[in-house]
């Protein structure tokens, strides 16, 4: 018995289309990137977009997952490979200076810039949750550093984590405003100099 497949096969490469959607959202943010912008960037029709990725929000959710596992994976690597809190967070900031300014993609961090002027509550909340999870991981690692004797016992782990997160978010915006890799690397270096030292 011969079976026939229904419908036409996709006429585009899904990973390539997803990468182009990532670039569009990264450059323009979630709210101001329209479906028309996406189809133009991805080189596909609106029906193909909906069939392959669902609606704009669902596509963005997939973009965020892909970004976190590729461009944004430097943070996880730093935490896995560096033995100290100072080393891990210092490396995150140093590598962010590179990522946020390297050619070939938009500047800054998609997780931060895509949320600007976002009026879609579900998207705004999802991005906020991701950023807050990053802060929580900073705080946990700093607590570990205190427990290991790397940092003074009276270190305010929550405040230091929020300070480090604020530096990271500020670096993203400064990259969008034209700061160079060297300028952001200097910001990262000065931020780490402000960390408490053992006497």
mmCIF file of C-alpha atoms in Angstrom:
data_model
loop_
_atom_site.group_PDB
_atom_site.id
_atom_site.type_symbol
_atom_site.label_atom_id
_atom_site.label_comp_id
_atom_site.label_asym_id
_atom_site.label_seq_id
_atom_site.Cartn_x
_atom_site.Cartn_y
_atom_site.Cartn_z
ATOM 1 C CA UNK A 1 0.000 0.000 0.000
ATOM 2 C CA UNK A 2 1.372 3.395 -0.963
ATOM 3 C CA UNK A 3 0.895 6.279 1.430
ATOM 4 C CA UNK A 4 1.191 9.861 0.354
ATOM 5 C CA UNK A 5 2.398 12.650 2.599
ATOM 6 C CA UNK A 6 -0.048 15.453 3.047
ATOM 7 C CA UNK A 7 1.056 19.004 2.495
ATOM 8 C CA UNK A 8 4.250 20.343 1.032
ATOM 9 C CA UNK A 9 7.575 19.846 2.786
ATOM 10 C CA UNK A 10 9.090 22.900 4.451
ATOM 11 C CA UNK A 11 10.991 24.965 1.937
ATOM 12 C CA UNK A 12 13.348 26.528 4.477
ATOM 13 C CA UNK A 13 16.026 25.497 6.932
ATOM 14 C CA UNK A 14 14.490 25.736 10.408
ATOM 15 C CA UNK A 15 17.695 26.385 12.428
ATOM 16 C CA UNK A 16 18.731 29.114 9.991
ATOM 17 C CA UNK A 17 15.299 30.728 10.181
ATOM 18 C CA UNK A 18 15.411 30.555 13.972
ATOM 19 C CA UNK A 19 18.842 32.203 14.031
ATOM 20 C CA UNK A 20 17.510 35.035 11.864
ATOM 21 C CA UNK A 21 14.552 35.458 14.216
ATOM 22 C CA UNK A 22 17.018 35.632 17.106
ATOM 23 C CA UNK A 23 18.890 38.449 15.380
ATOM 24 C CA UNK A 24 15.645 40.364 14.757
ATOM 25 C CA UNK A 25 14.441 40.107 18.348
ATOM 26 C CA UNK A 26 17.924 40.852 19.689
ATOM 27 C CA UNK A 27 18.225 43.980 17.570
ATOM 28 C CA UNK A 28 14.730 45.416 17.969
ATOM 29 C CA UNK A 29 13.280 43.855 21.123
ATOM 30 C CA UNK A 30 10.141 41.773 21.466
ATOM 31 C CA UNK A 31 7.477 44.439 21.246
ATOM 32 C CA UNK A 32 8.687 46.361 18.213
ATOM 33 C CA UNK A 33 9.512 43.281 16.148
ATOM 34 C CA UNK A 34 6.402 42.546 14.102
ATOM 35 C CA UNK A 35 5.436 39.320 12.378
ATOM 36 C CA UNK A 36 6.119 41.120 9.087
ATOM 37 C CA UNK A 37 9.626 41.986 10.333
ATOM 38 C CA UNK A 38 10.161 38.354 11.288
ATOM 39 C CA UNK A 39 8.980 36.869 8.002
ATOM 40 C CA UNK A 40 11.151 39.347 6.110
ATOM 41 C CA UNK A 41 14.217 38.546 8.239
ATOM 42 C CA UNK A 42 13.586 34.794 8.158
ATOM 43 C CA UNK A 43 12.776 34.677 4.458
ATOM 44 C CA UNK A 44 9.525 32.784 4.968
ATOM 45 C CA UNK A 45 5.821 33.512 4.633
ATOM 46 C CA UNK A 46 3.545 34.204 7.592
ATOM 47 C CA UNK A 47 1.717 30.843 7.143
ATOM 48 C CA UNK A 48 5.095 29.060 7.209
ATOM 49 C CA UNK A 49 6.097 30.919 10.349
ATOM 50 C CA UNK A 50 2.874 29.993 12.132
ATOM 51 C CA UNK A 51 3.067 26.388 10.947
ATOM 52 C CA UNK A 52 6.680 25.918 12.022
ATOM 53 C CA UNK A 53 6.930 28.079 15.131
ATOM 54 C CA UNK A 54 3.433 28.967 16.311
ATOM 55 C CA UNK A 55 2.656 32.609 17.065
ATOM 56 C CA UNK A 56 5.137 35.413 17.727
ATOM 57 C CA UNK A 57 5.233 34.757 21.479
ATOM 58 C CA UNK A 58 5.905 31.048 21.011
ATOM 59 C CA UNK A 59 8.647 31.825 18.503
ATOM 60 C CA UNK A 60 10.218 34.259 20.947
ATOM 61 C CA UNK A 61 10.148 31.642 23.715
ATOM 62 C CA UNK A 62 12.088 29.287 21.436
ATOM 63 C CA UNK A 63 14.502 32.075 20.510
ATOM 64 C CA UNK A 64 15.205 32.724 24.203
ATOM 65 C CA UNK A 65 15.936 29.024 24.785
ATOM 66 C CA UNK A 66 18.286 28.898 21.798
ATOM 67 C CA UNK A 67 20.010 32.126 22.888
ATOM 68 C CA UNK A 68 20.457 30.840 26.448
ATOM 69 C CA UNK A 69 22.088 27.675 25.143
ATOM 70 C CA UNK A 70 24.376 29.401 22.655
ATOM 71 C CA UNK A 71 25.257 33.091 22.970
ATOM 72 C CA UNK A 72 24.180 33.225 26.605
ATOM 73 C CA UNK A 73 25.874 30.006 27.703
ATOM 74 C CA UNK A 74 29.053 31.764 28.840
ATOM 75 C CA UNK A 75 27.605 32.310 32.315
ATOM 76 C CA UNK A 76 26.920 28.643 32.932
ATOM 77 C CA UNK A 77 30.384 27.717 31.699
ATOM 78 C CA UNK A 78 32.008 30.241 34.021
ATOM 79 C CA UNK A 79 30.087 28.920 37.015
ATOM 80 C CA UNK A 80 30.922 25.324 36.136
ATOM 81 C CA UNK A 81 34.617 25.877 35.479
ATOM 82 C CA UNK A 82 35.712 28.535 37.967
ATOM 83 C CA UNK A 83 36.425 27.317 41.495
ATOM 84 C CA UNK A 84 35.623 30.585 43.316
ATOM 85 C CA UNK A 85 32.742 33.046 43.404
ATOM 86 C CA UNK A 86 35.082 35.900 42.528
ATOM 87 C CA UNK A 87 36.496 33.926 39.603
ATOM 88 C CA UNK A 88 33.088 32.862 38.310
ATOM 89 C CA UNK A 89 31.373 36.240 38.420
ATOM 90 C CA UNK A 90 34.493 38.068 37.304
ATOM 91 C CA UNK A 91 34.660 35.776 34.293
ATOM 92 C CA UNK A 92 30.954 36.343 33.550
ATOM 93 C CA UNK A 93 31.514 40.102 33.444
ATOM 94 C CA UNK A 94 34.730 39.822 31.414
ATOM 95 C CA UNK A 95 33.155 37.501 28.840
ATOM 96 C CA UNK A 96 30.048 39.690 28.682
ATOM 97 C CA UNK A 97 32.302 42.573 27.620
ATOM 98 C CA UNK A 98 33.314 40.448 24.638
ATOM 99 C CA UNK A 99 29.894 39.018 23.765
ATOM 100 C CA UNK A 100 28.094 42.343 24.064
ATOM 101 C CA UNK A 101 30.428 44.019 21.556
ATOM 102 C CA UNK A 102 31.584 41.307 19.161
ATOM 103 C CA UNK A 103 30.673 41.705 15.469
ATOM 104 C CA UNK A 104 28.232 39.414 13.709
ATOM 105 C CA UNK A 105 25.225 39.995 15.948
ATOM 106 C CA UNK A 106 23.426 42.856 17.725
ATOM 107 C CA UNK A 107 25.079 44.480 20.717
ATOM 108 C CA UNK A 108 24.219 43.877 24.340
ATOM 109 C CA UNK A 109 22.195 41.022 25.800
ATOM 110 C CA UNK A 110 18.974 39.777 24.226
ATOM 111 C CA UNK A 111 17.513 38.870 27.655
ATOM 112 C CA UNK A 112 17.956 42.469 28.783
ATOM 113 C CA UNK A 113 17.321 44.500 25.634
ATOM 114 C CA UNK A 114 14.326 42.474 24.402
ATOM 115 C CA UNK A 115 12.425 43.402 27.554
ATOM 116 C CA UNK A 116 12.688 47.166 27.023
ATOM 117 C CA UNK A 117 9.271 48.766 26.421
ATOM 118 C CA UNK A 118 7.662 45.319 26.488
ATOM 119 C CA UNK A 119 3.930 45.550 27.120
ATOM 120 C CA UNK A 120 3.146 41.838 26.800
ATOM 121 C CA UNK A 121 2.885 40.671 30.440
ATOM 122 C CA UNK A 122 3.731 37.009 29.824
ATOM 123 C CA UNK A 123 6.897 37.868 27.892
ATOM 124 C CA UNK A 124 7.951 40.548 30.359
ATOM 125 C CA UNK A 125 7.431 38.175 33.295
ATOM 126 C CA UNK A 126 9.311 35.302 31.628
ATOM 127 C CA UNK A 127 12.333 37.517 30.963
ATOM 128 C CA UNK A 128 12.182 38.937 34.493
ATOM 129 C CA UNK A 129 12.139 35.417 35.923
ATOM 130 C CA UNK A 130 15.228 34.488 33.911
ATOM 131 C CA UNK A 131 17.093 37.579 35.091
ATOM 132 C CA UNK A 132 16.045 36.910 38.688
ATOM 133 C CA UNK A 133 17.250 33.304 38.408
ATOM 134 C CA UNK A 134 20.619 34.659 37.294
ATOM 135 C CA UNK A 135 20.716 36.946 40.340
ATOM 136 C CA UNK A 136 19.812 34.001 42.569
ATOM 137 C CA UNK A 137 22.670 31.968 41.093
ATOM 138 C CA UNK A 138 25.045 34.882 41.765
ATOM 139 C CA UNK A 139 23.828 35.063 45.366
ATOM 140 C CA UNK A 140 24.146 31.300 45.896
ATOM 141 C CA UNK A 141 27.694 31.291 44.551
ATOM 142 C CA UNK A 142 28.645 34.235 46.781
ATOM 143 C CA UNK A 143 27.210 32.443 49.825
ATOM 144 C CA UNK A 144 29.369 29.457 48.871
ATOM 145 C CA UNK A 145 32.364 31.762 48.686
ATOM 146 C CA UNK A 146 31.632 33.048 52.185
ATOM 147 C CA UNK A 147 31.217 29.502 53.530
ATOM 148 C CA UNK A 148 34.520 28.469 51.916
ATOM 149 C CA UNK A 149 36.373 31.387 53.513
ATOM 150 C CA UNK A 150 36.987 33.050 50.149
ATOM 151 C CA UNK A 151 34.968 36.123 51.153
ATOM 152 C CA UNK A 152 34.587 37.807 54.577
ATOM 153 C CA UNK A 153 31.933 36.311 56.850
ATOM 154 C CA UNK A 154 29.998 39.597 56.952
ATOM 155 C CA UNK A 155 29.665 39.827 53.140
ATOM 156 C CA UNK A 156 26.110 40.805 52.144
ATOM 157 C CA UNK A 157 25.635 38.139 49.466
ATOM 158 C CA UNK A 158 22.302 39.504 48.243
ATOM 159 C CA UNK A 159 23.605 43.054 47.835
ATOM 160 C CA UNK A 160 26.804 41.891 46.140
ATOM 161 C CA UNK A 161 24.804 39.693 43.762
ATOM 162 C CA UNK A 162 22.494 42.598 42.897
ATOM 163 C CA UNK A 163 25.466 44.893 42.395
ATOM 164 C CA UNK A 164 27.056 42.381 40.014
ATOM 165 C CA UNK A 165 23.762 41.944 38.149
ATOM 166 C CA UNK A 166 23.362 45.713 37.865
ATOM 167 C CA UNK A 167 26.860 45.969 36.386
ATOM 168 C CA UNK A 168 26.027 43.245 33.848
ATOM 169 C CA UNK A 169 22.767 44.930 32.840
ATOM 170 C CA UNK A 170 24.457 48.323 32.625
ATOM 171 C CA UNK A 171 27.190 46.871 30.430
ATOM 172 C CA UNK A 172 24.519 45.578 28.047
ATOM 173 C CA UNK A 173 22.986 49.031 27.693
ATOM 174 C CA UNK A 174 26.348 50.719 27.318
ATOM 175 C CA UNK A 175 27.227 48.242 24.567
ATOM 176 C CA UNK A 176 23.989 49.215 22.798
ATOM 177 C CA UNK A 177 25.090 52.830 23.155
ATOM 178 C CA UNK A 178 28.447 52.132 21.486
ATOM 179 C CA UNK A 179 30.856 51.239 24.306
ATOM 180 C CA UNK A 180 33.854 49.238 23.111
ATOM 181 C CA UNK A 181 35.007 45.857 24.388
ATOM 182 C CA UNK A 182 37.938 47.557 26.122
ATOM 183 C CA UNK A 183 35.682 50.082 27.844
ATOM 184 C CA UNK A 184 33.345 47.353 29.097
ATOM 185 C CA UNK A 185 36.277 45.183 30.181
ATOM 186 C CA UNK A 186 37.451 48.128 32.305
ATOM 187 C CA UNK A 187 33.967 48.370 33.858
ATOM 188 C CA UNK A 188 34.114 44.659 34.683
ATOM 189 C CA UNK A 189 37.562 45.054 36.217
ATOM 190 C CA UNK A 190 36.517 47.991 38.385
ATOM 191 C CA UNK A 191 33.409 46.125 39.496
ATOM 192 C CA UNK A 192 35.509 43.217 40.717
ATOM 193 C CA UNK A 193 37.899 45.576 42.534
ATOM 194 C CA UNK A 194 34.960 46.662 44.668
ATOM 195 C CA UNK A 195 34.391 43.125 45.969
ATOM 196 C CA UNK A 196 35.267 42.626 49.648
ATOM 197 C CA UNK A 197 38.714 41.210 50.312
ATOM 198 C CA UNK A 198 39.911 39.001 53.125
ATOM 199 C CA UNK A 199 42.074 40.936 55.570
#
